[in-house]
């Protein structure tokens, strides 16, 4: 197979596409037989001129973009998970966000320009918001101070499922990045990776054990806010991350 890049695009409401990333695709594993595609309209569109047909979809079981590439003139196909989140980093309506003055506001009522309570976490680079950095960052102990952050953007989307922690204590999209203590270190984990027995981190640094993690498989409207300069805010009293930036550099499988 010749070397090729897959160009991954985000579908805009107007029907146009915005380039999100390039994926190195020269060594994709051959798999057969083909399985039923889990297409979810509105997430991504992929062009790959070196192949006869390609298709991307949102894998709701992982929260990552999956790619199926059908080789020109071949009966098999190539399947690749590119490691980028496709679900938005969102929370359900009614989730209370703590404002700078200590009051709370439902996330669907938060607007651009609002000032929220945020945290300067020692060791967390506020200038690096890439998914790769957020996924791999951790610290063995927590040292953080209360600061403020300003809402830069808001959006909402409908996702095919959400995940409920402790019977509705917090409900989020599959890819939402939660601040978690796993018993050894503090780190950010997407909803699908959070496990019972781990802990959400409260604003004062205390911990809330997670007893149950439940998938709710029904279309749900969720809301996303982006805050700066520090990239975290408080949702239902727990520290959580705003959307990470999707990388534009090629990702090697």
GROMACS .gro file of N, CA and C in nm, residues 58-182:
model
  375
   58UNK      N    1  -1.863   0.791   1.448
   58UNK     CA    2  -1.836   0.810   1.590
   58UNK      C    3  -1.865   0.679   1.661
   59UNK      N    4  -1.761   0.619   1.719
   59UNK     CA    5  -1.776   0.495   1.793
   59UNK      C    6  -1.826   0.529   1.933
   60UNK      N    7  -1.954   0.507   1.957
   60UNK     CA    8  -2.013   0.548   2.084
   60UNK      C    9  -1.962   0.465   2.201
   61UNK      N   10  -1.900   0.350   2.175
   61UNK     CA   11  -1.847   0.268   2.284
   61UNK      C   12  -1.715   0.322   2.337
   62UNK      N   13  -1.643   0.398   2.253
   62UNK     CA   14  -1.513   0.452   2.295
   62UNK      C   15  -1.512   0.605   2.298
   63UNK      N   16  -1.603   0.669   2.224
   63UNK     CA   17  -1.600   0.814   2.214
   63UNK      C   18  -1.496   0.865   2.116
   64UNK      N   19  -1.433   0.773   2.039
   64UNK     CA   20  -1.331   0.812   1.942
   64UNK      C   21  -1.383   0.798   1.799
   65UNK      N   22  -1.320   0.872   1.709
   65UNK     CA   23  -1.353   0.859   1.568
   65UNK      C   24  -1.296   0.726   1.516
   66UNK      N   25  -1.380   0.651   1.448
   66UNK     CA   26  -1.334   0.531   1.379
   66UNK      C   27  -1.331   0.559   1.229
   67UNK      N   28  -1.243   0.492   1.160
   67UNK     CA   29  -1.228   0.512   1.016
   67UNK      C   30  -1.230   0.377   0.947
   68UNK      N   31  -1.314   0.362   0.847
   68UNK     CA   32  -1.315   0.245   0.761
   68UNK      C   33  -1.272   0.290   0.622
   69UNK      N   34  -1.167   0.230   0.570
   69UNK     CA   35  -1.115   0.267   0.439
   69UNK      C   36  -1.125   0.145   0.348
   70UNK      N   37  -1.202   0.156   0.241
   70UNK     CA   38  -1.218   0.048   0.145
   70UNK      C   39  -1.115   0.065   0.033
   71UNK      N   40  -1.029  -0.032   0.019
   71UNK     CA   41  -0.919  -0.022  -0.076
   71UNK      C   42  -0.971  -0.035  -0.219
   72UNK      N   43  -0.921   0.050  -0.306
   72UNK     CA   44  -0.963   0.049  -0.445
   72UNK      C   45  -0.927  -0.084  -0.511
   73UNK      N   46  -1.025  -0.155  -0.561
   73UNK     CA   47  -1.000  -0.280  -0.632
   73UNK      C   48  -0.979  -0.400  -0.542
   74UNK      N   49  -0.995  -0.383  -0.411
   74UNK     CA   50  -0.973  -0.495  -0.318
   74UNK      C   51  -1.104  -0.529  -0.249
   75UNK      N   52  -1.117  -0.656  -0.205
   75UNK     CA   53  -1.240  -0.698  -0.139
   75UNK      C   54  -1.235  -0.669   0.011
   76UNK      N   55  -1.115  -0.653   0.066
   76UNK     CA   56  -1.102  -0.625   0.208
   76UNK      C   57  -1.111  -0.477   0.236
   77UNK      N   58  -1.095  -0.441   0.360
   77UNK     CA   59  -1.095  -0.300   0.397
   77UNK      C   60  -1.002  -0.280   0.516
   78UNK      N   61  -0.974  -0.155   0.545
   78UNK     CA   62  -0.884  -0.121   0.654
   78UNK      C   63  -0.962  -0.042   0.758
   79UNK      N   64  -0.942  -0.075   0.884
   79UNK     CA   65  -1.016  -0.013   0.992
   79UNK      C   66  -0.916   0.051   1.088
   80UNK      N   67  -0.946   0.174   1.128
   80UNK     CA   68  -0.850   0.247   1.210
   80UNK      C   69  -0.923   0.338   1.308
   81UNK      N   70  -0.883   0.335   1.433
   81UNK     CA   71  -0.932   0.428   1.534
   81UNK      C   72  -0.827   0.536   1.548
   82UNK      N   73  -0.860   0.660   1.514
   82UNK     CA   74  -0.756   0.762   1.509
   82UNK      C   75  -0.725   0.829   1.642
   83UNK      N   76  -0.794   0.791   1.750
   83UNK     CA   77  -0.760   0.842   1.882
   83UNK      C   78  -0.810   0.982   1.911
   84UNK      N   79  -0.893   1.039   1.822
   84UNK     CA   80  -0.949   1.172   1.845
   84UNK      C   81  -1.093   1.160   1.892
   85UNK      N   82  -1.130   1.242   1.986
   85UNK     CA   83  -1.267   1.240   2.036
   85UNK      C   84  -1.363   1.287   1.928
   86UNK      N   85  -1.477   1.220   1.918
   86UNK     CA   86  -1.580   1.266   1.826
   86UNK      C   87  -1.702   1.316   1.901
   87UNK      N   88  -1.728   1.260   2.019
   87UNK     CA   89  -1.834   1.315   2.101
   87UNK      C   90  -1.789   1.451   2.154
   88UNK      N   91  -1.880   1.547   2.165
   88UNK     CA   92  -1.841   1.674   2.226
   88UNK      C   93  -1.814   1.657   2.375
   89UNK      N   94  -1.738   1.750   2.432
   89UNK     CA   95  -1.702   1.747   2.574
   89UNK      C   96  -1.811   1.820   2.651
   90UNK      N   97  -1.923   1.750   2.676
   90UNK     CA   98  -2.044   1.818   2.719
   90UNK      C   99  -2.107   1.757   2.843
   91UNK      N  100  -2.197   1.836   2.901
   91UNK     CA  101  -2.275   1.796   3.017
   91UNK      C  102  -2.423   1.821   2.989
   92UNK      N  103  -2.511   1.750   3.058
   92UNK     CA  104  -2.654   1.761   3.030
   92UNK      C  105  -2.711   1.890   3.088
   93UNK      N  106  -2.826   1.929   3.035
   93UNK     CA  107  -2.896   2.047   3.086
   93UNK      C  108  -2.924   2.030   3.235
   94UNK      N  109  -2.914   2.141   3.307
   94UNK     CA  110  -2.937   2.138   3.451
   94UNK      C  111  -2.811   2.121   3.532
   95UNK      N  112  -2.699   2.081   3.468
   95UNK     CA  113  -2.572   2.070   3.539
   95UNK      C  114  -2.531   2.209   3.588
   96UNK      N  115  -2.504   2.222   3.717
   96UNK     CA  116  -2.475   2.352   3.776
   96UNK      C  117  -2.327   2.387   3.767
   97UNK      N  118  -2.299   2.501   3.705
   97UNK     CA  119  -2.163   2.554   3.691
   97UNK      C  120  -2.144   2.664   3.795
   98UNK      N  121  -2.032   2.658   3.870
   98UNK     CA  122  -2.006   2.758   3.973
   98UNK      C  123  -1.945   2.883   3.910
   99UNK      N  124  -2.008   2.998   3.936
   99UNK     CA  125  -1.961   3.125   3.882
   99UNK      C  126  -1.855   3.184   3.975
  100UNK      N  127  -1.791   3.292   3.930
  100UNK     CA  128  -1.681   3.353   4.006
  100UNK      C  129  -1.726   3.403   4.142
  101UNK      N  130  -1.854   3.445   4.154
  101UNK     CA  131  -1.903   3.499   4.280
  101UNK      C  132  -1.957   3.391   4.373
  102UNK      N  133  -1.943   3.263   4.334
  102UNK     CA  134  -1.987   3.154   4.419
  102UNK      C  135  -2.128   3.106   4.392
  103UNK      N  136  -2.205   3.180   4.313
  103UNK     CA  137  -2.338   3.134   4.275
  103UNK      C  138  -2.325   3.027   4.167
  104UNK      N  139  -2.435   2.962   4.135
  104UNK     CA  140  -2.433   2.860   4.031
  104UNK      C  141  -2.533   2.893   3.922
  105UNK      N  142  -2.508   2.840   3.804
  105UNK     CA  143  -2.596   2.862   3.690
  105UNK      C  144  -2.603   2.733   3.608
  106UNK      N  145  -2.722   2.692   3.565
  106UNK     CA  146  -2.731   2.574   3.478
  106UNK      C  147  -2.647   2.593   3.352
  107UNK      N  148  -2.579   2.490   3.310
  107UNK     CA  149  -2.484   2.504   3.200
  107UNK      C  150  -2.549   2.556   3.072
  108UNK      N  151  -2.676   2.524   3.050
  108UNK     CA  152  -2.743   2.571   2.929
  108UNK      C  153  -2.770   2.722   2.933
  109UNK      N  154  -2.758   2.785   3.051
  109UNK     CA  155  -2.779   2.929   3.065
  109UNK      C  156  -2.648   3.008   3.068
  110UNK      N  157  -2.535   2.938   3.069
  110UNK     CA  158  -2.406   3.006   3.068
  110UNK      C  159  -2.384   3.068   2.930
  111UNK      N  160  -2.334   3.191   2.926
  111UNK     CA  161  -2.316   3.262   2.799
  111UNK      C  162  -2.172   3.313   2.789
  112UNK      N  163  -2.134   3.344   2.666
  112UNK     CA  164  -2.001   3.400   2.641
  112UNK      C  165  -1.984   3.529   2.722
  113UNK      N  166  -1.869   3.540   2.788
  113UNK     CA  167  -1.842   3.655   2.872
  113UNK      C  168  -1.866   3.630   3.020
  114UNK      N  169  -1.941   3.526   3.054
  114UNK     CA  170  -1.959   3.491   3.195
  114UNK      C  171  -1.823   3.456   3.256
  115UNK      N  172  -1.806   3.490   3.383
  115UNK     CA  173  -1.682   3.459   3.455
  115UNK      C  174  -1.712   3.349   3.555
  116UNK      N  175  -1.640   3.238   3.544
  116UNK     CA  176  -1.666   3.120   3.627
  116UNK      C  177  -1.550   3.096   3.723
  117UNK      N  178  -1.578   3.016   3.825
  117UNK     CA  179  -1.473   2.973   3.915
  117UNK      C  180  -1.385   2.871   3.842
  118UNK      N  181  -1.254   2.892   3.853
  118UNK     CA  182  -1.160   2.803   3.786
  118UNK      C  183  -1.045   2.774   3.882
  119UNK      N  184  -0.948   2.695   3.835
  119UNK     CA  185  -0.843   2.649   3.924
  119UNK      C  186  -0.710   2.644   3.850
  120UNK      N  187  -0.609   2.695   3.917
  120UNK     CA  188  -0.473   2.685   3.865
  120UNK      C  189  -0.411   2.562   3.930
  121UNK      N  190  -0.405   2.452   3.855
  121UNK     CA  191  -0.355   2.325   3.906
  121UNK      C  192  -0.206   2.316   3.879
  122UNK      N  193  -0.128   2.302   3.985
  122UNK     CA  194   0.017   2.297   3.969
  122UNK      C  195   0.056   2.180   3.879
  123UNK      N  196   0.139   2.211   3.778
  123UNK     CA  197   0.186   2.108   3.685
  123UNK      C  198   0.104   2.097   3.559
  124UNK      N  199  -0.015   2.159   3.555
  124UNK     CA  200  -0.100   2.153   3.436
  124UNK      C  201  -0.071   2.275   3.349
  125UNK      N  202  -0.024   2.251   3.228
  125UNK     CA  203   0.011   2.357   3.134
  125UNK      C  204  -0.115   2.417   3.074
  126UNK      N  205  -0.148   2.539   3.113
  126UNK     CA  206  -0.270   2.603   3.063
  126UNK      C  207  -0.261   2.638   2.914
  127UNK      N  208  -0.139   2.638   2.859
  127UNK     CA  209  -0.122   2.673   2.718
  127UNK      C  210  -0.124   2.551   2.626
  128UNK      N  211  -0.136   2.433   2.683
  128UNK     CA  212  -0.139   2.311   2.601
  128UNK      C  213  -0.273   2.242   2.623
  129UNK      N  214  -0.363   2.258   2.526
  129UNK     CA  215  -0.497   2.200   2.537
  129UNK      C  216  -0.519   2.085   2.439
  130UNK      N  217  -0.413   2.030   2.383
  130UNK     CA  218  -0.431   1.920   2.288
  130UNK      C  219  -0.483   1.796   2.358
  131UNK      N  220  -0.557   1.715   2.287
  131UNK     CA  221  -0.611   1.593   2.344
  131UNK      C  222  -0.501   1.501   2.395
  132UNK      N  223  -0.392   1.493   2.320
  132UNK     CA  224  -0.282   1.405   2.360
  132UNK      C  225  -0.226   1.448   2.496
  133UNK      N  226  -0.207   1.578   2.514
  133UNK     CA  227  -0.153   1.627   2.641
  133UNK      C  228  -0.250   1.600   2.755
  134UNK      N  229  -0.377   1.635   2.735
  134UNK     CA  230  -0.476   1.617   2.841
  134UNK      C  231  -0.491   1.469   2.878
  135UNK      N  232  -0.488   1.380   2.777
  135UNK     CA  233  -0.503   1.236   2.804
  135UNK      C  234  -0.386   1.181   2.883
  136UNK      N  235  -0.266   1.235   2.864
  136UNK     CA  236  -0.146   1.175   2.924
  136UNK      C  237  -0.095   1.250   3.047
  137UNK      N  238  -0.155   1.362   3.081
  137UNK     CA  239  -0.111   1.440   3.195
  137UNK      C  240  -0.158   1.378   3.326
  138UNK      N  241  -0.075   1.384   3.431
  138UNK     CA  242  -0.115   1.341   3.565
  138UNK      C  243  -0.017   1.399   3.666
  139UNK      N  244  -0.061   1.405   3.793
  139UNK     CA  245   0.026   1.445   3.903
  139UNK      C  246  -0.002   1.351   4.020
  140UNK      N  247   0.100   1.321   4.103
  140UNK     CA  248   0.080   1.229   4.215
  140UNK      C  249   0.005   1.291   4.332
  141UNK      N  250   0.009   1.424   4.343
  141UNK     CA  251  -0.062   1.492   4.451
  141UNK      C  252  -0.120   1.623   4.398
  142UNK      N  253  -0.221   1.673   4.466
  142UNK     CA  254  -0.294   1.789   4.415
  142UNK      C  255  -0.253   1.915   4.489
  143UNK      N  256  -0.215   2.015   4.412
  143UNK     CA  257  -0.187   2.149   4.464
  143UNK      C  258  -0.255   2.246   4.368
  144UNK      N  259  -0.363   2.309   4.411
  144UNK     CA  260  -0.435   2.398   4.322
  144UNK      C  261  -0.486   2.520   4.398
  145UNK      N  262  -0.503   2.630   4.326
  145UNK     CA  263  -0.555   2.752   4.384
  145UNK      C  264  -0.674   2.800   4.303
  146UNK      N  265  -0.767   2.868   4.371
  146UNK     CA  266  -0.888   2.917   4.305
  146UNK      C  267  -0.855   3.043   4.225
  147UNK      N  268  -0.893   3.044   4.099
  147UNK     CA  269  -0.881   3.160   4.012
  147UNK      C  270  -1.013   3.176   3.938
  148UNK      N  271  -1.019   3.263   3.841
  148UNK     CA  272  -1.138   3.277   3.758
  148UNK      C  273  -1.102   3.255   3.612
  149UNK      N  274  -1.202   3.223   3.533
  149UNK     CA  275  -1.185   3.205   3.389
  149UNK      C  276  -1.308   3.262   3.320
  150UNK      N  277  -1.290   3.307   3.197
  150UNK     CA  278  -1.398   3.367   3.121
  150UNK      C  279  -1.446   3.272   3.012
  151UNK      N  280  -1.576   3.261   2.997
  151UNK     CA  281  -1.634   3.174   2.895
  151UNK      C  282  -1.609   3.234   2.757
  152UNK      N  283  -1.541   3.157   2.671
  152UNK     CA  284  -1.506   3.203   2.537
  152UNK      C  285  -1.608   3.160   2.432
  153UNK      N  286  -1.670   3.045   2.453
  153UNK     CA  287  -1.767   2.995   2.355
  153UNK      C  288  -1.858   2.893   2.423
  154UNK      N  289  -1.975   2.875   2.365
  154UNK     CA  290  -2.070   2.773   2.412
  154UNK      C  291  -2.130   2.705   2.291
  155UNK      N  292  -2.173   2.583   2.308
  155UNK     CA  293  -2.246   2.515   2.201
  155UNK      C  294  -2.326   2.401   2.260
  156UNK      N  295  -2.419   2.350   2.182
  156UNK     CA  296  -2.492   2.230   2.224
  156UNK      C  297  -2.497   2.133   2.109
  157UNK      N  298  -2.521   2.008   2.140
  157UNK     CA  299  -2.524   1.903   2.039
  157UNK      C  300  -2.610   1.789   2.093
  158UNK      N  301  -2.656   1.706   2.002
  158UNK     CA  302  -2.729   1.585   2.041
  158UNK      C  303  -2.636   1.465   2.024
  159UNK      N  304  -2.618   1.389   2.130
  159UNK     CA  305  -2.531   1.272   2.127
  159UNK      C  306  -2.615   1.146   2.141
  160UNK      N  307  -2.566   1.032   2.091
  160UNK     CA  308  -2.646   0.909   2.095
  160UNK      C  309  -2.658   0.848   2.234
  161UNK      N  310  -2.567   0.887   2.326
  161UNK     CA  311  -2.577   0.835   2.462
  161UNK      C  312  -2.503   0.927   2.557
  162UNK      N  313  -2.538   0.918   2.685
  162UNK     CA  314  -2.466   0.989   2.791
  162UNK      C  315  -2.435   0.888   2.900
  163UNK      N  316  -2.349   0.929   2.993
  163UNK     CA  317  -2.306   0.841   3.101
  163UNK      C  318  -2.338   0.908   3.233
  164UNK      N  319  -2.406   0.834   3.321
  164UNK     CA  320  -2.449   0.884   3.450
  164UNK      C  321  -2.362   0.825   3.561
  165UNK      N  322  -2.316   0.912   3.649
  165UNK     CA  323  -2.234   0.869   3.762
  165UNK      C  324  -2.314   0.884   3.891
  166UNK      N  325  -2.312   0.778   3.972
  166UNK     CA  326  -2.384   0.777   4.100
  166UNK      C  327  -2.530   0.818   4.083
  167UNK      N  328  -2.595   0.751   3.988
  167UNK     CA  329  -2.740   0.767   3.967
  167UNK      C  330  -2.782   0.912   3.945
  168UNK      N  331  -2.707   0.982   3.857
  168UNK     CA  332  -2.745   1.116   3.819
  168UNK      C  333  -2.672   1.227   3.893
  169UNK      N  334  -2.577   1.192   3.978
  169UNK     CA  335  -2.497   1.295   4.046
  169UNK      C  336  -2.429   1.386   3.945
  170UNK      N  337  -2.380   1.327   3.837
  170UNK     CA  338  -2.321   1.400   3.725
  170UNK      C  339  -2.348   1.318   3.600
  171UNK      N  340  -2.395   1.383   3.493
  171UNK     CA  341  -2.427   1.314   3.368
  171UNK      C  342  -2.355   1.386   3.254
  172UNK      N  343  -2.277   1.311   3.175
  172UNK     CA  344  -2.190   1.372   3.075
  172UNK      C  345  -2.188   1.291   2.946
  173UNK      N  346  -2.140   1.355   2.840
  173UNK     CA  347  -2.118   1.284   2.713
  173UNK      C  348  -2.004   1.184   2.729
  174UNK      N  349  -1.991   1.093   2.634
  174UNK     CA  350  -1.893   0.985   2.645
  174UNK      C  351  -1.750   1.035   2.652
  175UNK      N  352  -1.721   1.149   2.588
  175UNK     CA  353  -1.583   1.197   2.580
  175UNK      C  354  -1.553   1.311   2.677
  176UNK      N  355  -1.646   1.345   2.762
  176UNK     CA  356  -1.620   1.455   2.855
  176UNK      C  357  -1.501   1.421   2.944
  177UNK      N  358  -1.412   1.518   2.966
  177UNK     CA  359  -1.290   1.494   3.044
  177UNK      C  360  -1.312   1.535   3.190
  178UNK      N  361  -1.317   1.435   3.278
  178UNK     CA  362  -1.337   1.458   3.421
  178UNK      C  363  -1.204   1.457   3.495
  179UNK      N  364  -1.194   1.535   3.601
  179UNK     CA  365  -1.075   1.534   3.686
  179UNK      C  366  -1.096   1.425   3.791
  180UNK      N  367  -1.008   1.326   3.791
  180UNK     CA  368  -1.030   1.203   3.867
  180UNK      C  369  -0.905   1.169   3.949
  181UNK      N  370  -0.927   1.113   4.068
  181UNK     CA  371  -0.819   1.049   4.144
  181UNK      C  372  -0.842   0.899   4.137
  182UNK      N  373  -0.743   0.824   4.085
  182UNK     CA  374  -0.761   0.680   4.066
  182UNK      C  375  -0.700   0.596   4.177
   0.00000   0.00000   0.00000
